[in-house]
């Protein structure tokens, strides 16, 4: 057990005994802080039975302890002050002890139901030493099974109506089922991933070797919109109306221009 010393001599239990015997002392701020620090680093709840007056492990001790602490602190603090008590580092040894009392009461409430320790409560010391050792060894043996955060198995830790053996049986079944479910899910994920990769590779391969599909745009040919045809038709119309062959005339003009250039 690790206990920090105060001024080289006083330890956690000695500080507690001194407070029980003599109450608050007029200490300097520095000495008070050193004493508080030493007390706060001691084993949580180890000597509170001396203040509470109820021995741990006796009949209905959890309920009696909760009620006794609640009564003690209610006489000293308002509900608001009690809520703030555990959220602030104590400045005096009296506040340090009250801080520990409030925390111990909350600890008992969280790990018991109607005065009976839960399975988890027994595992952390609210039952017998044999129960604690048995449960810790069992939980260590289950650590290789996953998932460790399985709700069905973890909910069993909050039960008070199970014997240790009943808990072990139900917990092992729940954890094994959860492990099997996770393995099946893992296999399904791998299968789906493989199918996706295969389909993707097939699509890429088909794109690589598939000939390009060229879309041609076809339009109906309208000769009446052809500029060359329109020009030729105008020449013919001109010849019919005037009796002049324009093409022949143009050829003669071109020939004359060539002769003029030669002269």
PDB file of C-alpha atoms in Angstrom:
ATOM      1  CA  UNK A   1       0.000   0.000   0.000  1.00  0.00           C
ATOM      2  CA  UNK A   2       1.422   3.364  -1.062  1.00  0.00           C
ATOM      3  CA  UNK A   3       0.876   6.167   1.432  1.00  0.00           C
ATOM      4  CA  UNK A   4       2.453   9.601   1.068  1.00  0.00           C
ATOM      5  CA  UNK A   5       3.944  10.945   4.305  1.00  0.00           C
ATOM      6  CA  UNK A   6       3.306  14.341   5.847  1.00  0.00           C
ATOM      7  CA  UNK A   7       6.345  16.089   7.361  1.00  0.00           C
ATOM      8  CA  UNK A   8       8.195  12.785   7.139  1.00  0.00           C
ATOM      9  CA  UNK A   9       6.068  11.033   9.730  1.00  0.00           C
ATOM     10  CA  UNK A  10       2.286  11.387   9.464  1.00  0.00           C
ATOM     11  CA  UNK A  11       0.533   9.039   7.050  1.00  0.00           C
ATOM     12  CA  UNK A  12      -3.003   8.842   5.681  1.00  0.00           C
ATOM     13  CA  UNK A  13      -4.520   6.915   8.595  1.00  0.00           C
ATOM     14  CA  UNK A  14      -2.579   8.935  11.132  1.00  0.00           C
ATOM     15  CA  UNK A  15      -3.901  12.168   9.634  1.00  0.00           C
ATOM     16  CA  UNK A  16      -7.428  10.737   9.803  1.00  0.00           C
ATOM     17  CA  UNK A  17      -6.966   9.535  13.397  1.00  0.00           C
ATOM     18  CA  UNK A  18      -5.561  12.925  14.381  1.00  0.00           C
ATOM     19  CA  UNK A  19      -8.590  14.678  12.895  1.00  0.00           C
ATOM     20  CA  UNK A  20     -11.027  12.312  14.642  1.00  0.00           C
ATOM     21  CA  UNK A  21      -9.292  12.867  17.972  1.00  0.00           C
ATOM     22  CA  UNK A  22      -8.586  16.589  17.813  1.00  0.00           C
ATOM     23  CA  UNK A  23     -10.658  18.044  14.963  1.00  0.00           C
ATOM     24  CA  UNK A  24      -9.336  21.061  13.073  1.00  0.00           C
ATOM     25  CA  UNK A  25      -6.055  22.555  14.199  1.00  0.00           C
ATOM     26  CA  UNK A  26      -4.727  26.019  13.609  1.00  0.00           C
ATOM     27  CA  UNK A  27      -2.126  25.333  10.936  1.00  0.00           C
ATOM     28  CA  UNK A  28      -0.341  27.619   8.543  1.00  0.00           C
ATOM     29  CA  UNK A  29      -1.629  27.583   4.972  1.00  0.00           C
ATOM     30  CA  UNK A  30       1.519  25.748   3.889  1.00  0.00           C
ATOM     31  CA  UNK A  31       1.186  23.031   6.555  1.00  0.00           C
ATOM     32  CA  UNK A  32      -2.531  22.646   5.882  1.00  0.00           C
ATOM     33  CA  UNK A  33      -1.876  22.165   2.162  1.00  0.00           C
ATOM     34  CA  UNK A  34       0.856  19.590   2.818  1.00  0.00           C
ATOM     35  CA  UNK A  35      -1.466  17.693   5.140  1.00  0.00           C
ATOM     36  CA  UNK A  36      -4.302  17.766   2.603  1.00  0.00           C
ATOM     37  CA  UNK A  37      -1.989  16.579  -0.193  1.00  0.00           C
ATOM     38  CA  UNK A  38      -0.769  13.674   1.936  1.00  0.00           C
ATOM     39  CA  UNK A  39      -4.318  12.664   2.813  1.00  0.00           C
ATOM     40  CA  UNK A  40      -5.592  12.930  -0.761  1.00  0.00           C
ATOM     41  CA  UNK A  41      -2.870  10.604  -2.014  1.00  0.00           C
ATOM     42  CA  UNK A  42      -3.748   7.922   0.499  1.00  0.00           C
ATOM     43  CA  UNK A  43      -5.902   4.815  -0.185  1.00  0.00           C
ATOM     44  CA  UNK A  44      -9.438   5.937  -1.031  1.00  0.00           C
ATOM     45  CA  UNK A  45     -11.974   5.124   1.691  1.00  0.00           C
ATOM     46  CA  UNK A  46      -9.541   3.011   3.700  1.00  0.00           C
ATOM     47  CA  UNK A  47     -10.291   4.553   7.083  1.00  0.00           C
ATOM     48  CA  UNK A  48     -13.755   6.022   6.675  1.00  0.00           C
ATOM     49  CA  UNK A  49     -15.363   3.290   8.769  1.00  0.00           C
ATOM     50  CA  UNK A  50     -13.848   5.067  11.798  1.00  0.00           C
ATOM     51  CA  UNK A  51     -15.879   8.180  10.965  1.00  0.00           C
ATOM     52  CA  UNK A  52     -19.009   6.421   9.734  1.00  0.00           C
ATOM     53  CA  UNK A  53     -19.060   3.840  12.507  1.00  0.00           C
ATOM     54  CA  UNK A  54     -20.270   1.014  10.249  1.00  0.00           C
ATOM     55  CA  UNK A  55     -18.053  -1.967   9.558  1.00  0.00           C
ATOM     56  CA  UNK A  56     -17.741  -3.023   5.936  1.00  0.00           C
ATOM     57  CA  UNK A  57     -19.164  -6.456   5.205  1.00  0.00           C
ATOM     58  CA  UNK A  58     -21.725  -6.530   7.986  1.00  0.00           C
ATOM     59  CA  UNK A  59     -25.422  -7.062   7.283  1.00  0.00           C
ATOM     60  CA  UNK A  60     -26.927  -4.349   5.074  1.00  0.00           C
ATOM     61  CA  UNK A  61     -23.750  -2.289   5.505  1.00  0.00           C
ATOM     62  CA  UNK A  62     -23.977  -0.635   2.079  1.00  0.00           C
ATOM     63  CA  UNK A  63     -27.422   0.873   2.652  1.00  0.00           C
ATOM     64  CA  UNK A  64     -26.545   1.915   6.194  1.00  0.00           C
ATOM     65  CA  UNK A  65     -23.292   3.534   5.044  1.00  0.00           C
ATOM     66  CA  UNK A  66     -25.009   5.498   2.269  1.00  0.00           C
ATOM     67  CA  UNK A  67     -27.683   6.738   4.682  1.00  0.00           C
ATOM     68  CA  UNK A  68     -25.142   7.672   7.357  1.00  0.00           C
ATOM     69  CA  UNK A  69     -22.906   9.667   4.994  1.00  0.00           C
ATOM     70  CA  UNK A  70     -25.921  11.378   3.456  1.00  0.00           C
ATOM     71  CA  UNK A  71     -27.112  12.446   6.899  1.00  0.00           C
ATOM     72  CA  UNK A  72     -23.669  13.677   7.976  1.00  0.00           C
ATOM     73  CA  UNK A  73     -23.103  15.830   4.911  1.00  0.00           C
ATOM     74  CA  UNK A  74     -26.675  17.135   4.742  1.00  0.00           C
ATOM     75  CA  UNK A  75     -26.202  18.643   8.193  1.00  0.00           C
ATOM     76  CA  UNK A  76     -23.124  20.577   6.986  1.00  0.00           C
ATOM     77  CA  UNK A  77     -23.857  21.506   3.378  1.00  0.00           C
ATOM     78  CA  UNK A  78     -26.717  22.608   1.179  1.00  0.00           C
ATOM     79  CA  UNK A  79     -27.525  20.447  -1.899  1.00  0.00           C
ATOM     80  CA  UNK A  80     -25.714  22.979  -4.115  1.00  0.00           C
ATOM     81  CA  UNK A  81     -22.638  22.953  -1.863  1.00  0.00           C
ATOM     82  CA  UNK A  82     -22.566  19.163  -1.883  1.00  0.00           C
ATOM     83  CA  UNK A  83     -22.677  19.042  -5.664  1.00  0.00           C
ATOM     84  CA  UNK A  84     -19.758  21.468  -5.786  1.00  0.00           C
ATOM     85  CA  UNK A  85     -17.855  19.653  -3.042  1.00  0.00           C
ATOM     86  CA  UNK A  86     -16.626  16.758  -5.127  1.00  0.00           C
ATOM     87  CA  UNK A  87     -15.696  18.977  -8.066  1.00  0.00           C
ATOM     88  CA  UNK A  88     -13.234  21.140  -6.160  1.00  0.00           C
ATOM     89  CA  UNK A  89      -9.866  20.263  -4.633  1.00  0.00           C
ATOM     90  CA  UNK A  90     -10.207  20.610  -0.822  1.00  0.00           C
ATOM     91  CA  UNK A  91      -8.364  23.380   0.996  1.00  0.00           C
ATOM     92  CA  UNK A  92      -8.585  21.947   4.526  1.00  0.00           C
ATOM     93  CA  UNK A  93      -8.325  18.460   6.007  1.00  0.00           C
ATOM     94  CA  UNK A  94     -11.990  18.687   7.041  1.00  0.00           C
ATOM     95  CA  UNK A  95     -13.007  19.401   3.449  1.00  0.00           C
ATOM     96  CA  UNK A  96     -10.724  16.593   2.256  1.00  0.00           C
ATOM     97  CA  UNK A  97     -12.504  14.082   4.502  1.00  0.00           C
ATOM     98  CA  UNK A  98     -15.935  15.352   3.434  1.00  0.00           C
ATOM     99  CA  UNK A  99     -14.772  15.164  -0.196  1.00  0.00           C
ATOM    100  CA  UNK A 100     -13.850  11.523   0.377  1.00  0.00           C
ATOM    101  CA  UNK A 101     -17.134  10.761   2.133  1.00  0.00           C
ATOM    102  CA  UNK A 102     -19.159  12.176  -0.766  1.00  0.00           C
ATOM    103  CA  UNK A 103     -17.093  10.232  -3.290  1.00  0.00           C
ATOM    104  CA  UNK A 104     -17.386   7.003  -1.298  1.00  0.00           C
ATOM    105  CA  UNK A 105     -21.166   7.371  -1.052  1.00  0.00           C
ATOM    106  CA  UNK A 106     -21.408   7.875  -4.837  1.00  0.00           C
ATOM    107  CA  UNK A 107     -19.151   4.860  -5.354  1.00  0.00           C
ATOM    108  CA  UNK A 108     -21.444   2.644  -3.258  1.00  0.00           C
ATOM    109  CA  UNK A 109     -24.552   3.894  -5.059  1.00  0.00           C
ATOM    110  CA  UNK A 110     -23.048   3.244  -8.490  1.00  0.00           C
ATOM    111  CA  UNK A 111     -22.096  -0.343  -7.664  1.00  0.00           C
ATOM    112  CA  UNK A 112     -25.084  -1.590  -5.696  1.00  0.00           C
ATOM    113  CA  UNK A 113     -28.851  -1.967  -6.004  1.00  0.00           C
ATOM    114  CA  UNK A 114     -31.048  -1.891  -2.914  1.00  0.00           C
ATOM    115  CA  UNK A 115     -28.023  -2.426  -0.722  1.00  0.00           C
ATOM    116  CA  UNK A 116     -26.748  -5.456  -2.653  1.00  0.00           C
ATOM    117  CA  UNK A 117     -23.444  -5.216  -4.528  1.00  0.00           C
ATOM    118  CA  UNK A 118     -23.621  -5.771  -8.273  1.00  0.00           C
ATOM    119  CA  UNK A 119     -21.328  -8.277  -9.958  1.00  0.00           C
ATOM    120  CA  UNK A 120     -19.045  -5.384 -10.841  1.00  0.00           C
ATOM    121  CA  UNK A 121     -19.271  -4.174  -7.247  1.00  0.00           C
ATOM    122  CA  UNK A 122     -18.094  -7.566  -6.029  1.00  0.00           C
ATOM    123  CA  UNK A 123     -15.295  -7.489  -8.569  1.00  0.00           C
ATOM    124  CA  UNK A 124     -13.974  -4.206  -7.147  1.00  0.00           C
ATOM    125  CA  UNK A 125     -14.180  -5.188  -3.505  1.00  0.00           C
ATOM    126  CA  UNK A 126     -17.744  -4.742  -2.233  1.00  0.00           C
ATOM    127  CA  UNK A 127     -18.165  -8.477  -1.728  1.00  0.00           C
ATOM    128  CA  UNK A 128     -15.794 -10.972  -0.151  1.00  0.00           C
ATOM    129  CA  UNK A 129     -12.123 -11.217  -1.057  1.00  0.00           C
ATOM    130  CA  UNK A 130     -12.800 -14.663  -2.511  1.00  0.00           C
ATOM    131  CA  UNK A 131     -15.521 -13.290  -4.805  1.00  0.00           C
ATOM    132  CA  UNK A 132     -13.261 -10.474  -5.943  1.00  0.00           C
ATOM    133  CA  UNK A 133     -10.360 -12.827  -6.743  1.00  0.00           C
ATOM    134  CA  UNK A 134     -12.650 -15.318  -8.514  1.00  0.00           C
ATOM    135  CA  UNK A 135     -14.291 -12.673 -10.699  1.00  0.00           C
ATOM    136  CA  UNK A 136     -11.031 -10.963 -11.609  1.00  0.00           C
ATOM    137  CA  UNK A 137      -9.472 -14.267 -12.671  1.00  0.00           C
ATOM    138  CA  UNK A 138     -12.528 -15.106 -14.774  1.00  0.00           C
ATOM    139  CA  UNK A 139     -12.584 -11.714 -16.496  1.00  0.00           C
ATOM    140  CA  UNK A 140      -8.888 -12.046 -17.301  1.00  0.00           C
ATOM    141  CA  UNK A 141      -9.630 -15.392 -18.979  1.00  0.00           C
ATOM    142  CA  UNK A 142     -12.306 -13.703 -21.108  1.00  0.00           C
ATOM    143  CA  UNK A 143     -10.049 -10.897 -22.308  1.00  0.00           C
ATOM    144  CA  UNK A 144      -9.082 -12.782 -25.485  1.00  0.00           C
ATOM    145  CA  UNK A 145     -12.686 -12.852 -26.700  1.00  0.00           C
ATOM    146  CA  UNK A 146     -13.958  -9.862 -28.630  1.00  0.00           C
ATOM    147  CA  UNK A 147     -15.675  -7.501 -28.696  1.00  0.00           C
ATOM    148  CA  UNK A 148     -14.948  -6.405 -25.128  1.00  0.00           C
ATOM    149  CA  UNK A 149     -17.638  -3.707 -25.294  1.00  0.00           C
ATOM    150  CA  UNK A 150     -20.483  -6.098 -26.108  1.00  0.00           C
ATOM    151  CA  UNK A 151     -23.635  -4.686 -24.470  1.00  0.00           C
ATOM    152  CA  UNK A 152     -25.235  -8.045 -23.709  1.00  0.00           C
ATOM    153  CA  UNK A 153     -22.257  -9.293 -21.723  1.00  0.00           C
ATOM    154  CA  UNK A 154     -21.494  -5.968 -20.028  1.00  0.00           C
ATOM    155  CA  UNK A 155     -25.095  -5.584 -18.845  1.00  0.00           C
ATOM    156  CA  UNK A 156     -24.587  -8.691 -16.713  1.00  0.00           C
ATOM    157  CA  UNK A 157     -22.095  -6.754 -14.589  1.00  0.00           C
ATOM    158  CA  UNK A 158     -24.979  -4.631 -13.263  1.00  0.00           C
ATOM    159  CA  UNK A 159     -26.963  -7.629 -12.017  1.00  0.00           C
ATOM    160  CA  UNK A 160     -27.405  -8.453  -8.335  1.00  0.00           C
ATOM    161  CA  UNK A 161     -29.619 -11.524  -8.785  1.00  0.00           C
ATOM    162  CA  UNK A 162     -26.916 -13.836 -10.149  1.00  0.00           C
ATOM    163  CA  UNK A 163     -24.515 -16.113  -8.350  1.00  0.00           C
ATOM    164  CA  UNK A 164     -20.884 -15.997  -9.422  1.00  0.00           C
ATOM    165  CA  UNK A 165     -21.265 -19.272 -11.339  1.00  0.00           C
ATOM    166  CA  UNK A 166     -24.467 -18.124 -13.064  1.00  0.00           C
ATOM    167  CA  UNK A 167     -22.751 -14.915 -14.091  1.00  0.00           C
ATOM    168  CA  UNK A 168     -19.773 -16.803 -15.506  1.00  0.00           C
ATOM    169  CA  UNK A 169     -22.000 -19.062 -17.603  1.00  0.00           C
ATOM    170  CA  UNK A 170     -24.117 -16.247 -19.033  1.00  0.00           C
ATOM    171  CA  UNK A 171     -21.159 -13.943 -19.594  1.00  0.00           C
ATOM    172  CA  UNK A 172     -19.155 -16.613 -21.439  1.00  0.00           C
ATOM    173  CA  UNK A 173     -22.109 -17.437 -23.720  1.00  0.00           C
ATOM    174  CA  UNK A 174     -22.782 -13.766 -24.474  1.00  0.00           C
ATOM    175  CA  UNK A 175     -19.135 -13.045 -25.191  1.00  0.00           C
ATOM    176  CA  UNK A 176     -18.718 -16.128 -27.412  1.00  0.00           C
ATOM    177  CA  UNK A 177     -21.870 -15.208 -29.353  1.00  0.00           C
ATOM    178  CA  UNK A 178     -20.609 -11.652 -29.807  1.00  0.00           C
ATOM    179  CA  UNK A 179     -17.234 -12.957 -30.971  1.00  0.00           C
ATOM    180  CA  UNK A 180     -18.935 -15.251 -33.510  1.00  0.00           C
ATOM    181  CA  UNK A 181     -21.147 -12.411 -34.751  1.00  0.00           C
ATOM    182  CA  UNK A 182     -18.127 -10.175 -35.249  1.00  0.00           C
ATOM    183  CA  UNK A 183     -16.331 -12.930 -37.170  1.00  0.00           C
ATOM    184  CA  UNK A 184     -19.360 -13.446 -39.433  1.00  0.00           C
ATOM    185  CA  UNK A 185     -19.572  -9.710 -40.045  1.00  0.00           C
ATOM    186  CA  UNK A 186     -15.869  -9.638 -40.870  1.00  0.00           C
ATOM    187  CA  UNK A 187     -16.275 -12.471 -43.393  1.00  0.00           C
ATOM    188  CA  UNK A 188     -19.252 -10.725 -45.006  1.00  0.00           C
ATOM    189  CA  UNK A 189     -17.303  -7.482 -45.327  1.00  0.00           C
ATOM    190  CA  UNK A 190     -14.381  -9.323 -46.943  1.00  0.00           C
ATOM    191  CA  UNK A 191     -16.760 -11.095 -49.347  1.00  0.00           C
ATOM    192  CA  UNK A 192     -18.455  -7.853 -50.377  1.00  0.00           C
ATOM    193  CA  UNK A 193     -15.111  -6.159 -50.860  1.00  0.00           C
ATOM    194  CA  UNK A 194     -13.861  -9.007 -53.070  1.00  0.00           C
ATOM    195  CA  UNK A 195     -17.049  -8.897 -55.168  1.00  0.00           C
ATOM    196  CA  UNK A 196     -16.740  -5.161 -55.592  1.00  0.00           C
ATOM    197  CA  UNK A 197     -13.098  -5.424 -56.666  1.00  0.00           C
ATOM    198  CA  UNK A 198     -13.922  -8.202 -59.153  1.00  0.00           C
ATOM    199  CA  UNK A 199     -16.782  -6.216 -60.709  1.00  0.00           C
ATOM    200  CA  UNK A 200     -14.663  -3.092 -60.894  1.00  0.00           C
ATOM    201  CA  UNK A 201     -11.831  -4.970 -62.639  1.00  0.00           C
ATOM    202  CA  UNK A 202     -14.321  -6.488 -65.107  1.00  0.00           C
ATOM    203  CA  UNK A 203     -15.762  -3.079 -65.959  1.00  0.00           C
ATOM    204  CA  UNK A 204     -12.315  -1.617 -66.521  1.00  0.00           C
ATOM    205  CA  UNK A 205     -11.348  -4.536 -68.761  1.00  0.00           C
ATOM    206  CA  UNK A 206     -14.497  -4.140 -70.877  1.00  0.00           C
ATOM    207  CA  UNK A 207     -13.865  -0.425 -71.292  1.00  0.00           C
ATOM    208  CA  UNK A 208     -10.307  -1.147 -72.440  1.00  0.00           C
ATOM    209  CA  UNK A 209     -11.258  -3.511 -75.314  1.00  0.00           C
ATOM    210  CA  UNK A 210     -14.668  -2.220 -76.350  1.00  0.00           C
ATOM    211  CA  UNK A 211     -14.522  -0.461 -79.818  1.00  0.00           C
ATOM    212  CA  UNK A 212     -15.547   3.149 -79.879  1.00  0.00           C
ATOM    213  CA  UNK A 213     -19.094   3.664 -80.913  1.00  0.00           C
ATOM    214  CA  UNK A 214     -19.102   6.616 -83.355  1.00  0.00           C
ATOM    215  CA  UNK A 215     -22.390   8.311 -83.801  1.00  0.00           C
ATOM    216  CA  UNK A 216     -22.866   9.799 -87.281  1.00  0.00           C
ATOM    217  CA  UNK A 217     -25.314  12.518 -87.914  1.00  0.00           C
ATOM    218  CA  UNK A 218     -27.135  12.109 -91.200  1.00  0.00           C
ATOM    219  CA  UNK A 219     -29.067  14.943 -92.868  1.00  0.00           C
ATOM    220  CA  UNK A 220     -31.344  14.843 -95.932  1.00  0.00           C
ATOM    221  CA  UNK A 221     -29.628  16.538 -98.912  1.00  0.00           C
ATOM    222  CA  UNK A 222     -31.658  19.433-100.357  1.00  0.00           C
ATOM    223  CA  UNK A 223     -30.345  20.403-103.846  1.00  0.00           C
ATOM    224  CA  UNK A 224     -32.259  23.652-103.703  1.00  0.00           C
ATOM    225  CA  UNK A 225     -29.944  24.778-100.889  1.00  0.00           C
ATOM    226  CA  UNK A 226     -26.765  23.999-102.860  1.00  0.00           C
ATOM    227  CA  UNK A 227     -25.164  27.340-103.849  1.00  0.00           C
ATOM    228  CA  UNK A 228     -23.388  25.870-106.887  1.00  0.00           C
ATOM    229  CA  UNK A 229     -26.635  24.463-108.222  1.00  0.00           C
ATOM    230  CA  UNK A 230     -28.436  27.749-107.669  1.00  0.00           C
ATOM    231  CA  UNK A 231     -25.715  29.637-109.548  1.00  0.00           C
ATOM    232  CA  UNK A 232     -25.843  27.235-112.520  1.00  0.00           C
ATOM    233  CA  UNK A 233     -29.621  27.494-112.630  1.00  0.00           C
ATOM    234  CA  UNK A 234     -29.449  31.284-112.746  1.00  0.00           C
ATOM    235  CA  UNK A 235     -27.080  31.088-115.724  1.00  0.00           C
ATOM    236  CA  UNK A 236     -29.484  28.817-117.581  1.00  0.00           C
ATOM    237  CA  UNK A 237     -32.403  31.129-116.815  1.00  0.00           C
ATOM    238  CA  UNK A 238     -30.422  34.096-118.072  1.00  0.00           C
ATOM    239  CA  UNK A 239     -29.607  32.261-121.356  1.00  0.00           C
ATOM    240  CA  UNK A 240     -33.263  31.316-121.844  1.00  0.00           C
ATOM    241  CA  UNK A 241     -34.502  34.855-121.244  1.00  0.00           C
ATOM    242  CA  UNK A 242     -31.819  36.805-123.094  1.00  0.00           C
ATOM    243  CA  UNK A 243     -30.530  34.237-125.562  1.00  0.00           C
ATOM    244  CA  UNK A 244     -27.002  34.773-124.318  1.00  0.00           C
ATOM    245  CA  UNK A 245     -24.757  31.968-123.199  1.00  0.00           C
ATOM    246  CA  UNK A 246     -23.086  33.583-120.220  1.00  0.00           C
ATOM    247  CA  UNK A 247     -20.526  30.796-119.826  1.00  0.00           C
ATOM    248  CA  UNK A 248     -19.484  31.110-123.455  1.00  0.00           C
ATOM    249  CA  UNK A 249     -19.306  34.892-123.108  1.00  0.00           C
ATOM    250  CA  UNK A 250     -17.122  34.584-120.002  1.00  0.00           C
ATOM    251  CA  UNK A 251     -14.787  32.199-121.784  1.00  0.00           C
ATOM    252  CA  UNK A 252     -14.373  34.680-124.675  1.00  0.00           C
ATOM    253  CA  UNK A 253     -13.671  37.516-122.278  1.00  0.00           C
ATOM    254  CA  UNK A 254     -11.052  35.419-120.461  1.00  0.00           C
ATOM    255  CA  UNK A 255      -9.433  34.493-123.805  1.00  0.00           C
ATOM    256  CA  UNK A 256      -9.321  38.139-124.904  1.00  0.00           C
ATOM    257  CA  UNK A 257      -7.699  39.155-121.630  1.00  0.00           C
ATOM    258  CA  UNK A 258      -5.025  36.528-122.137  1.00  0.00           C
ATOM    259  CA  UNK A 259      -4.265  37.782-125.686  1.00  0.00           C
ATOM    260  CA  UNK A 260      -4.069  41.377-124.472  1.00  0.00           C
ATOM    261  CA  UNK A 261      -1.516  40.341-121.860  1.00  0.00           C
ATOM    262  CA  UNK A 262       0.559  38.564-124.537  1.00  0.00           C
ATOM    263  CA  UNK A 263       0.616  41.704-126.771  1.00  0.00           C
TER     264      UNK A 263
END
